[in-house]
Amino acid sequence: MTQLDLIRNFSIVAHIDHGKSTLADRLIQSTGTVADRDMKAQLLDSMDIERERGITIKANTVRIDYLAKDGKTYVLNLIDTPGHVDFAYEVSRSMRAVEGSLLVVDASQGVEAQTLANVYHALDAGHEIVPVLNKIDLPAAEPERVKENIEDVIGLDASNAVMISAKTGLGIPDVLEAIVTRLPAPKGDRNAPLKAMLVDSWYDAYLGVVVMIRVMDGVVRKGDRIKMIQTGAAYGIDRLAVLRPQMVDWHELGPGEIGVFTASIKQVRDTRVGDTITHEKKPCAAPLPGFKPAQPVVFCGLFPVDAADFEDLRDAIEKLALNDASFSSEMETSAALGFGFRCGFLGLLHLEVIRDRLEREYDLDLITTAPSVVYHVHMRDGTMRELHNPADMPDLTHVDHIEEPRIKATIMVPDEYLGDILKLCQDRRGIQSNLTYAGNRAMVEYDLPLNEVVFDFYDRLKSVTKGYASFDYSITGYREDYLVKMSILVNDEPVDALSMMVHRDRAEARGRSMVEKLKDLIPRHMFKIPIQAAIGSRVIARETLSAMRKDVTAKCYGGDATRKRKLLDKQKAGKKKMRQFGKVEIPQEAFINALKMDG
Amino acid sequence: MPFGLYVHWPFCESKCPYCDFNSHVAERIDPERWIAAYRKEIERVANLTRDQVLSTIFFGGGTPSLMRPDVVAAVIDAARAAWRSSNTLEITMEANPGSVEVGRFHGYRDAGVNRVSLGIQSLDDQHLRLLGRKHTRSDALRAIEVAQSVFTRVNLDLMYGRQHQTVQDWRNELSFALGLGAGHMSLYQLTIEDGTVFGRRHAAGQLHGLPDEDLSVDFFHATLELCDAAGLPAYEVSNHATHDEQCRHNLIYWRAGMYAAIGPGAHGRLGSGADRRATEAIRDPAAWLTAVENRGTGDLAITPISAAEQATEALLMGLRLTAGIPLTELRALGIDTETWPSRRRLTESGHLTESAETLRTTLQGRLLLNAVLSELTSDLKVAQT
């Protein structure tokens, strides 16, 4: 057990690419927590997807022992948090478990929108914040300008910001000293009854559910009988450990300490993040305030390409759900796609991550239907229905009006791109609510419909600003608008998986873009295929895919039989990646690519 | 069912830019070693097909007309000794219309060759150069004349859909060629294959003037029309002849029959039913020779072919024929010809003909044969035979 004044708990707030994971790697490495030979980049990002995309999805923790200049050895607990807006919820709850944050800002880029959002989470959690300017070794670095930027945008004193280069290791000792000298030690009473916060939990194939806790008061030991106050469930602690970042068995955890335990818990859903853990026999008086569970905001259908894989998909979704309580699913049947699941996500990145994981970790081929937000359909009889799937749109004669979710979007961008951003937001039915400048960077706030953002807003934003814009949003509420269901007909058959809710004024443009895309995405058949977009029975856009006219091998003799046969077998396997709609086969990529918008 | 022997001669004087066949340009060839190797291979495969009656021999390549006539004679004699042969043994040789080759025509005839397939490709000197051919129009005309006087049966190979060729150009060229009186015409649309000079140029966007799909269809129809008028109807996608002049060797392939194959890279099909096997010889000529000499076989692999694979092969080969495939043959292969939704669909859409006796493509279906096959094999039900 560690003395309170020798503990520092902190997180790192940074925009993607500003060097958060590299800094974490350096802190771990320079303190000898992980031997050099075991070091790899983005050490705390354990998922392939995290490493590939250079993002953090799940919060991760490491306990570092640091011998400070004052001659004392401190325990530093770093919680590495996700940077992306979809996982803001995960960030805010992780921040409750620590007392301070390092604010890492790229010395040439300045503060970005997501940084801002996460700094506010840190301030909300009452954190002490140490600004760190990274990449100061780069020629483009402008530390003084960025310091001003921090002061202007966040209102944080940046005069004694730590100057570092995480890449070269420059300034890393200063960061460690700043953590010890400038961040507060945790508080707590070792003799009080146990009170610990459930920070996170995840499923490990070997260990079952692993629960991460932050002890507030009291002491927890291996073998203790503990109780979770909200769920009321009691367990015996099988294993108590700290993360370095691998699990290392630990005898006990006292106030201010962060660690993990296992306790024969079956699934992640049995644990509630933010719950208070105490001893069964000697409970604490008042529980911690707890958190609201995260609500999915984007829904889409996931269907197996090969209908025979439905059971495998069901198993995979159940297993993923073990580890991700923020992702919801229920069975769905589509006329075109057969059996699948309607799934809810925290945002588009979350959707992509889950889909990638299902495909890679469970070796499934999936069709993803158009992402949809949750609409409020107000019926003439005064009732309200939540619409997660355009296919469930009730008969219009019974509908009084429809409301859609709106967001407040915060975008930060160098002023030369401001015009493009304003146009993009305008095109997506946005209403500007604020525009301010800090140096040559603009911060613009828009009130936008979420459904205009779920498709490819973020991709468009990045492309029109060459990656210089950053974006964050929060849902503000619901508002009525003129929304209609647009259907897509291929060879006169409606393809339910491509139907979507759109604003009436945008329907023609959307419909046109969809049918043009589909014309390129659907391979030619032996007959011509009309592709139409329609609102009700009214066709608003139409294209015709011409018929294939000649496709025959000129020479085929004895030596060609094997090769041609193998080619046909390969095509047969390829056909499994197609979906049959009446007489037409649509490749699975078409479902995803048809939804991407240009401009 | 007739049985045939394919003999592959892998050498050419030079490699043509469109050709993806197993052909090599060799510095030196030792004819005695090749004779011995072919003999050894004939004995080996004859032992696997003892009870067969040999109906056809086909010398393909490469450029078999670079073989010395005594090598050809040795192979034919060995084959006649190894198998009982039919009274009407068809022996075809592919030949280049070059002057050297033409000089050997009498020798080939004396060796037993009775049918020659001349790789004319074009009767336009500029196009011949573009196609990388060494011969000229006058070489070709001379070769045709000599071939017709020496052999009873002559085929002309021509290629259409060449760079910057118009349908009218082709009609003129084909009409002239048909007027020369050959009893069999193999007329291929130029196909750009991966791994060839044309393939690389095409990928680099440097092969201009090739016909688009609509123009290809026009070429195809013009070809059918002129051949029909000349009394040489199409009996296969690219082959046109009167009934008696049809190539019996190639018909074995298209009817999914049995054929032994020797020589580098040659593919054979032996046996039927559960005994059906594919043979595949080593591609590299030197390696093939050494293997035959030292190991006693030039085959790389002999692979059993499942009932489902046999069914697929029967379809992909047989539907190339205008006559189609007798349903009895498909049923003998275990194919359920009745529970076959794609067959019904393709019949309704006009790609297959309605018939109780044969499975046959319409002209429209033959033009889209790859798509038709892809459909038909997608829901093919085959019982184990």
mmCIF file of N, CA, C and O in Angstrom, chain A residues 3 23 91 100 213 272 337 373 380 441 475 502 533 548 581:
data_model
loop_
_atom_site.group_PDB
_atom_site.id
_atom_site.type_symbol
_atom_site.label_atom_id
_atom_site.label_comp_id
_atom_site.label_asym_id
_atom_site.label_seq_id
_atom_site.Cartn_x
_atom_site.Cartn_y
_atom_site.Cartn_z
ATOM 1 N N GLN A 3 1.571 5.400 0.370
ATOM 2 C CA GLN A 3 1.145 6.642 1.035
ATOM 3 C C GLN A 3 0.462 7.554 0.033
ATOM 4 O O GLN A 3 0.914 7.666 -1.103
ATOM 5 N N LEU A 23 3.687 10.014 -26.143
ATOM 6 C CA LEU A 23 4.093 10.507 -24.826
ATOM 7 C C LEU A 23 3.899 9.409 -23.777
ATOM 8 O O LEU A 23 4.783 9.168 -22.944
ATOM 9 N N VAL A 91 -14.380 9.024 -21.927
ATOM 10 C CA VAL A 91 -13.410 9.994 -21.434
ATOM 11 C C VAL A 91 -13.898 10.590 -20.118
ATOM 12 O O VAL A 91 -13.182 10.613 -19.123
ATOM 13 N N GLY A 100 -5.685 14.812 -12.063
ATOM 14 C CA GLY A 100 -5.058 15.804 -12.930
ATOM 15 C C GLY A 100 -4.947 15.328 -14.363
ATOM 16 O O GLY A 100 -5.168 14.155 -14.663
ATOM 17 N N ILE A 213 -10.844 -0.472 -10.911
ATOM 18 C CA ILE A 213 -11.392 0.372 -9.841
ATOM 19 C C ILE A 213 -10.398 1.444 -9.421
ATOM 20 O O ILE A 213 -9.193 1.305 -9.581
ATOM 21 N N ARG A 272 -21.608 -2.070 -13.728
ATOM 22 C CA ARG A 272 -22.094 -0.774 -14.191
ATOM 23 C C ARG A 272 -21.003 0.247 -13.946
ATOM 24 O O ARG A 272 -20.605 0.453 -12.790
ATOM 25 N N LEU A 337 -32.394 -8.642 -47.186
ATOM 26 C CA LEU A 337 -31.138 -9.117 -46.611
ATOM 27 C C LEU A 337 -31.314 -10.283 -45.646
ATOM 28 O O LEU A 337 -30.342 -10.813 -45.127
ATOM 29 N N VAL A 373 -30.387 7.936 -37.647
ATOM 30 C CA VAL A 373 -30.477 8.442 -36.282
ATOM 31 C C VAL A 373 -31.852 8.049 -35.738
ATOM 32 O O VAL A 373 -32.641 7.419 -36.437
ATOM 33 N N ARG A 380 -50.931 11.071 -35.167
ATOM 34 C CA ARG A 380 -52.128 11.907 -35.036
ATOM 35 C C ARG A 380 -52.874 11.653 -33.730
ATOM 36 O O ARG A 380 -53.562 12.524 -33.214
ATOM 37 N N ARG A 441 -6.920 31.137 -36.351
ATOM 38 C CA ARG A 441 -7.822 29.987 -36.328
ATOM 39 C C ARG A 441 -9.218 30.438 -35.937
ATOM 40 O O ARG A 441 -9.398 31.230 -35.028
ATOM 41 N N ILE A 475 -25.270 16.338 -28.556
ATOM 42 C CA ILE A 475 -26.682 16.363 -28.968
ATOM 43 C C ILE A 475 -27.429 17.389 -28.126
ATOM 44 O O ILE A 475 -27.252 17.445 -26.910
ATOM 45 N N VAL A 502 -34.781 11.453 -45.266
ATOM 46 C CA VAL A 502 -34.069 12.647 -45.726
ATOM 47 C C VAL A 502 -34.978 13.868 -45.574
ATOM 48 O O VAL A 502 -36.197 13.737 -45.497
ATOM 49 N N ALA A 533 -34.913 6.308 -57.411
ATOM 50 C CA ALA A 533 -35.132 6.786 -56.046
ATOM 51 C C ALA A 533 -36.551 7.318 -56.021
ATOM 52 O O ALA A 533 -36.989 7.985 -56.963
ATOM 53 N N MET A 548 -25.346 -6.189 -70.417
ATOM 54 C CA MET A 548 -24.089 -6.695 -70.937
ATOM 55 C C MET A 548 -24.373 -7.299 -72.312
ATOM 56 O O MET A 548 -25.415 -7.922 -72.508
ATOM 57 N N PHE A 581 -31.627 -9.401 -55.427
ATOM 58 C CA PHE A 581 -32.855 -8.611 -55.300
ATOM 59 C C PHE A 581 -33.662 -8.870 -56.544
ATOM 60 O O PHE A 581 -33.339 -8.331 -57.600
#
